[in-house]
mmCIF file of C-alpha atoms in Angstrom:
data_model
loop_
_atom_site.group_PDB
_atom_site.id
_atom_site.type_symbol
_atom_site.label_atom_id
_atom_site.label_comp_id
_atom_site.label_asym_id
_atom_site.label_seq_id
_atom_site.Cartn_x
_atom_site.Cartn_y
_atom_site.Cartn_z
ATOM 1 C CA MET U 562 35.416 100.841 -5.522
ATOM 2 C CA ASN U 563 31.325 99.270 -4.856
ATOM 3 C CA VAL U 564 29.745 98.295 -7.360
ATOM 4 C CA ARG U 565 24.954 98.275 -6.866
ATOM 5 C CA GLN U 566 22.411 98.759 -8.876
ATOM 6 C CA VAL U 567 22.092 102.543 -10.370
ATOM 7 C CA ARG U 568 19.868 105.446 -8.978
ATOM 8 C CA PRO U 569 17.588 107.264 -10.859
ATOM 9 C CA GLY U 570 18.863 110.497 -10.478
ATOM 10 C CA GLU U 571 22.176 109.155 -12.239
ATOM 11 C CA TYR U 572 20.550 107.758 -15.589
ATOM 12 C CA GLU U 573 21.702 110.625 -17.205
ATOM 13 C CA ALA U 574 25.182 110.330 -16.392
ATOM 14 C CA LEU U 575 25.858 107.239 -17.329
ATOM 15 C CA ALA U 576 24.073 107.884 -20.514
ATOM 16 C CA HIS U 577 26.702 110.487 -21.336
ATOM 17 C CA LEU U 578 29.625 107.799 -19.742
ATOM 18 C CA THR U 579 28.640 104.727 -21.576
ATOM 19 C CA VAL U 580 28.014 106.790 -24.830
ATOM 20 C CA ALA U 581 31.805 107.969 -24.458
ATOM 21 C CA ALA U 582 33.034 105.334 -23.843
ATOM 22 C CA TYR U 583 31.988 103.003 -26.566
ATOM 23 C CA ARG U 584 33.275 106.349 -29.419
ATOM 24 C CA SER U 585 36.228 106.131 -27.474
ATOM 25 C CA LEU U 586 35.894 102.697 -28.440
ATOM 26 C CA LEU U 587 34.121 102.497 -32.117
ATOM 27 C CA GLY U 588 34.976 105.686 -33.333
ATOM 28 C CA PRO U 589 33.052 109.440 -34.073
ATOM 29 C CA ASP U 590 31.513 107.150 -36.546
ATOM 30 C CA MET U 591 29.240 104.923 -34.005
ATOM 31 C CA ASP U 592 25.477 104.989 -35.690
ATOM 32 C CA ASP U 593 23.710 107.825 -33.805
ATOM 33 C CA GLY U 594 20.989 104.899 -33.712
ATOM 34 C CA TYR U 595 23.725 102.501 -31.359
ATOM 35 C CA ALA U 596 24.518 106.130 -29.292
ATOM 36 C CA ALA U 597 20.343 106.519 -28.848
ATOM 37 C CA GLU U 598 20.207 103.031 -27.442
ATOM 38 C CA LEU U 599 23.362 103.279 -25.164
ATOM 39 C CA ALA U 600 21.895 106.432 -23.813
ATOM 40 C CA ASP U 601 18.831 104.745 -22.918
ATOM 41 C CA VAL U 602 19.674 104.220 -19.352
ATOM 42 C CA ALA U 603 16.119 104.050 -18.078
ATOM 43 C CA GLY U 604 14.794 102.049 -20.921
ATOM 44 C CA ARG U 605 17.491 99.336 -19.668
ATOM 45 C CA THR U 606 16.030 99.664 -16.122
ATOM 46 C CA GLU U 607 12.603 98.227 -17.449
ATOM 47 C CA SER U 608 14.480 94.974 -18.075
ATOM 48 C CA ALA U 609 17.902 94.402 -16.627
ATOM 49 C CA ASP U 610 19.205 95.265 -13.255
ATOM 50 C CA VAL U 611 21.369 98.103 -14.774
ATOM 51 C CA LEU U 612 24.384 98.184 -12.494
ATOM 52 C CA VAL U 613 26.985 100.997 -11.924
ATOM 53 C CA ALA U 614 30.660 100.643 -10.233
ATOM 54 C CA VAL U 615 31.033 104.402 -7.961
ATOM 55 C CA ASP U 616 34.879 104.955 -6.018
ATOM 56 C CA ASP U 617 34.739 106.213 -2.448
ATOM 57 C CA GLU U 618 33.013 109.618 -2.815
ATOM 58 C CA GLY U 619 30.050 108.527 -5.073
ATOM 59 C CA ARG U 620 31.530 108.917 -8.947
ATOM 60 C CA LEU U 621 30.303 106.682 -10.860
ATOM 61 C CA LEU U 622 33.085 105.233 -12.851
ATOM 62 C CA GLY U 623 31.637 102.504 -15.278
ATOM 63 C CA GLY U 624 27.840 100.317 -15.474
ATOM 64 C CA VAL U 625 26.668 97.415 -17.037
ATOM 65 C CA ALA U 626 22.918 95.540 -17.757
ATOM 66 C CA TYR U 627 22.875 92.660 -16.832
ATOM 67 C CA PHE U 628 19.952 90.292 -18.128
ATOM 68 C CA THR U 629 17.754 87.320 -17.523
ATOM 69 C CA SER U 630 15.787 85.669 -20.248
ATOM 70 C CA THR U 631 13.305 86.934 -19.027
ATOM 71 C CA SER U 632 13.955 89.878 -19.898
ATOM 72 C CA ALA U 633 13.902 91.994 -23.094
ATOM 73 C CA PHE U 634 17.028 92.521 -23.304
ATOM 74 C CA GLY U 635 17.030 87.852 -22.993
ATOM 75 C CA TRP U 636 16.219 87.884 -26.881
ATOM 76 C CA LEU U 637 20.053 86.446 -26.972
ATOM 77 C CA HIS U 638 20.191 83.570 -23.828
ATOM 78 C CA GLY U 639 18.069 80.350 -23.191
ATOM 79 C CA PRO U 640 15.899 79.792 -19.893
ATOM 80 C CA ASP U 641 19.251 78.986 -17.653
ATOM 81 C CA GLU U 642 21.492 82.065 -19.040
ATOM 82 C CA ALA U 643 21.679 85.006 -18.247
ATOM 83 C CA GLY U 644 23.055 88.135 -20.045
ATOM 84 C CA ILE U 645 25.353 90.867 -19.415
ATOM 85 C CA ARG U 646 25.044 93.865 -22.246
ATOM 86 C CA MET U 647 26.555 97.293 -22.588
ATOM 87 C CA LEU U 648 29.501 96.806 -20.433
ATOM 88 C CA ALA U 649 30.938 100.431 -19.862
ATOM 89 C CA VAL U 650 33.517 102.015 -18.402
ATOM 90 C CA ASP U 651 34.985 105.888 -18.641
ATOM 91 C CA PRO U 652 37.719 105.958 -20.666
ATOM 92 C CA ALA U 653 39.776 108.494 -17.335
ATOM 93 C CA ALA U 654 39.189 104.898 -14.963
ATOM 94 C CA GLN U 655 40.075 102.478 -17.419
ATOM 95 C CA GLY U 656 43.220 99.809 -16.247
ATOM 96 C CA ARG U 657 41.449 100.589 -12.130
ATOM 97 C CA GLY U 658 39.440 97.168 -12.219
ATOM 98 C CA VAL U 659 36.177 98.710 -13.047
ATOM 99 C CA GLY U 660 35.105 96.913 -15.665
ATOM 100 C CA ALA U 661 36.237 93.274 -13.588
ATOM 101 C CA ARG U 662 34.715 94.165 -10.715
ATOM 102 C CA LEU U 663 31.682 95.053 -12.685
ATOM 103 C CA VAL U 664 31.465 91.164 -14.647
ATOM 104 C CA ALA U 665 32.219 89.528 -11.444
ATOM 105 C CA ALA U 666 28.662 91.376 -9.742
ATOM 106 C CA CYS U 667 27.219 89.750 -12.949
ATOM 107 C CA VAL U 668 28.600 86.625 -12.865
ATOM 108 C CA GLY U 669 28.020 86.834 -8.945
ATOM 109 C CA ARG U 670 23.593 87.182 -9.275
ATOM 110 C CA ALA U 671 23.984 84.383 -12.296
ATOM 111 C CA PHE U 672 25.658 82.054 -10.107
ATOM 112 C CA ALA U 673 23.345 83.031 -6.823
ATOM 113 C CA GLY U 674 20.690 82.942 -9.798
ATOM 114 C CA GLY U 675 20.866 79.123 -10.625
ATOM 115 C CA LYS U 676 21.854 80.329 -14.013
ATOM 116 C CA ALA U 677 23.965 76.886 -16.108
ATOM 117 C CA ARG U 678 25.866 79.873 -17.563
ATOM 118 C CA ILE U 679 26.326 83.832 -18.620
ATOM 119 C CA SER U 680 26.670 85.134 -21.780
ATOM 120 C CA LEU U 681 27.835 88.543 -23.776
ATOM 121 C CA HIS U 682 28.485 89.053 -27.024
ATOM 122 C CA THR U 683 30.981 91.966 -28.375
ATOM 123 C CA THR U 684 33.152 93.492 -31.376
ATOM 124 C CA ALA U 685 35.975 92.184 -32.667
ATOM 125 C CA PRO U 686 37.661 96.308 -32.100
ATOM 126 C CA MET U 687 36.447 95.549 -28.760
ATOM 127 C CA THR U 688 39.873 93.911 -27.800
ATOM 128 C CA VAL U 689 40.412 95.271 -23.926
ATOM 129 C CA ALA U 690 36.701 93.701 -23.350
ATOM 130 C CA GLN U 691 37.423 90.513 -25.190
ATOM 131 C CA ARG U 692 41.059 90.134 -22.705
ATOM 132 C CA LEU U 693 38.578 90.705 -19.716
ATOM 133 C CA TYR U 694 36.117 88.447 -20.165
ATOM 134 C CA ASP U 695 38.524 85.573 -20.803
ATOM 135 C CA ARG U 696 40.050 86.803 -17.437
ATOM 136 C CA ALA U 697 37.156 86.639 -16.183
ATOM 137 C CA GLY U 698 36.550 83.341 -17.219
ATOM 138 C CA PHE U 699 35.127 83.073 -20.218
ATOM 139 C CA ARG U 700 35.309 81.380 -23.629
ATOM 140 C CA ARG U 701 34.754 81.955 -27.175
ATOM 141 C CA ALA U 702 31.315 80.449 -28.679
ATOM 142 C CA PRO U 703 31.670 81.603 -32.429
ATOM 143 C CA GLU U 704 28.153 79.603 -32.131
ATOM 144 C CA ARG U 705 26.230 81.716 -31.836
ATOM 145 C CA ASP U 706 27.972 84.705 -32.875
ATOM 146 C CA ARG U 707 25.456 86.948 -34.716
ATOM 147 C CA LEU U 708 25.872 88.567 -38.095
ATOM 148 C CA LEU U 709 23.705 91.659 -37.888
ATOM 149 C CA ASP U 710 21.285 93.659 -40.989
ATOM 150 C CA ASP U 711 24.019 95.812 -41.082
ATOM 151 C CA GLY U 712 27.213 93.802 -41.227
ATOM 152 C CA LEU U 713 28.080 94.112 -37.698
ATOM 153 C CA LEU U 714 29.424 90.361 -36.699
ATOM 154 C CA LEU U 715 28.815 89.696 -32.908
ATOM 155 C CA LEU U 716 31.450 87.739 -31.224
ATOM 156 C CA ALA U 717 29.607 85.460 -28.859
ATOM 157 C CA TYR U 718 31.078 84.279 -25.175
ATOM 158 C CA VAL U 719 30.411 82.082 -22.251
ATOM 159 C CA ARG U 720 31.418 81.050 -19.135
ATOM 160 C CA ASP U 721 30.111 78.252 -17.639
ATOM 161 C CA LEU U 722 28.566 78.277 -13.801
ATOM 162 C CA GLU U 723 29.764 75.146 -12.172
ATOM 163 C CA ARG U 724 27.320 74.775 -8.886
#
């Protein structure tokens, strides 16, 4: 398995994979607006490093957006932080360490970029992701939780990066 920057020819496949992964967790009544946001891989690449995990044959297994506080996605983070959004693993590839590799790649970028911490938000139904974050050294940060206008509670996780 290799983790690298997404290529333009992979945007559509990553969009489909991301929406499918989130639908498998959130159910068929996932908001259409959120599905459109998840599918906008090209838009994400303008403000974030979109990374993908691929197998030895080049098949996409998952993807994630890594961003800093200067990006359009940085509204949740301070200037000495990096963030993770839209971590998605193809449902057929789950349980193979794909998510862990993608998270590790983001942590590595944050460390290399001199960031003090890396953070993310998830939701209560995403228990598998929460276990992954715990194993990757993240801690719950309830003081950073966010309640969206539609009533959805985003649960915050943070990992301090030691120098």
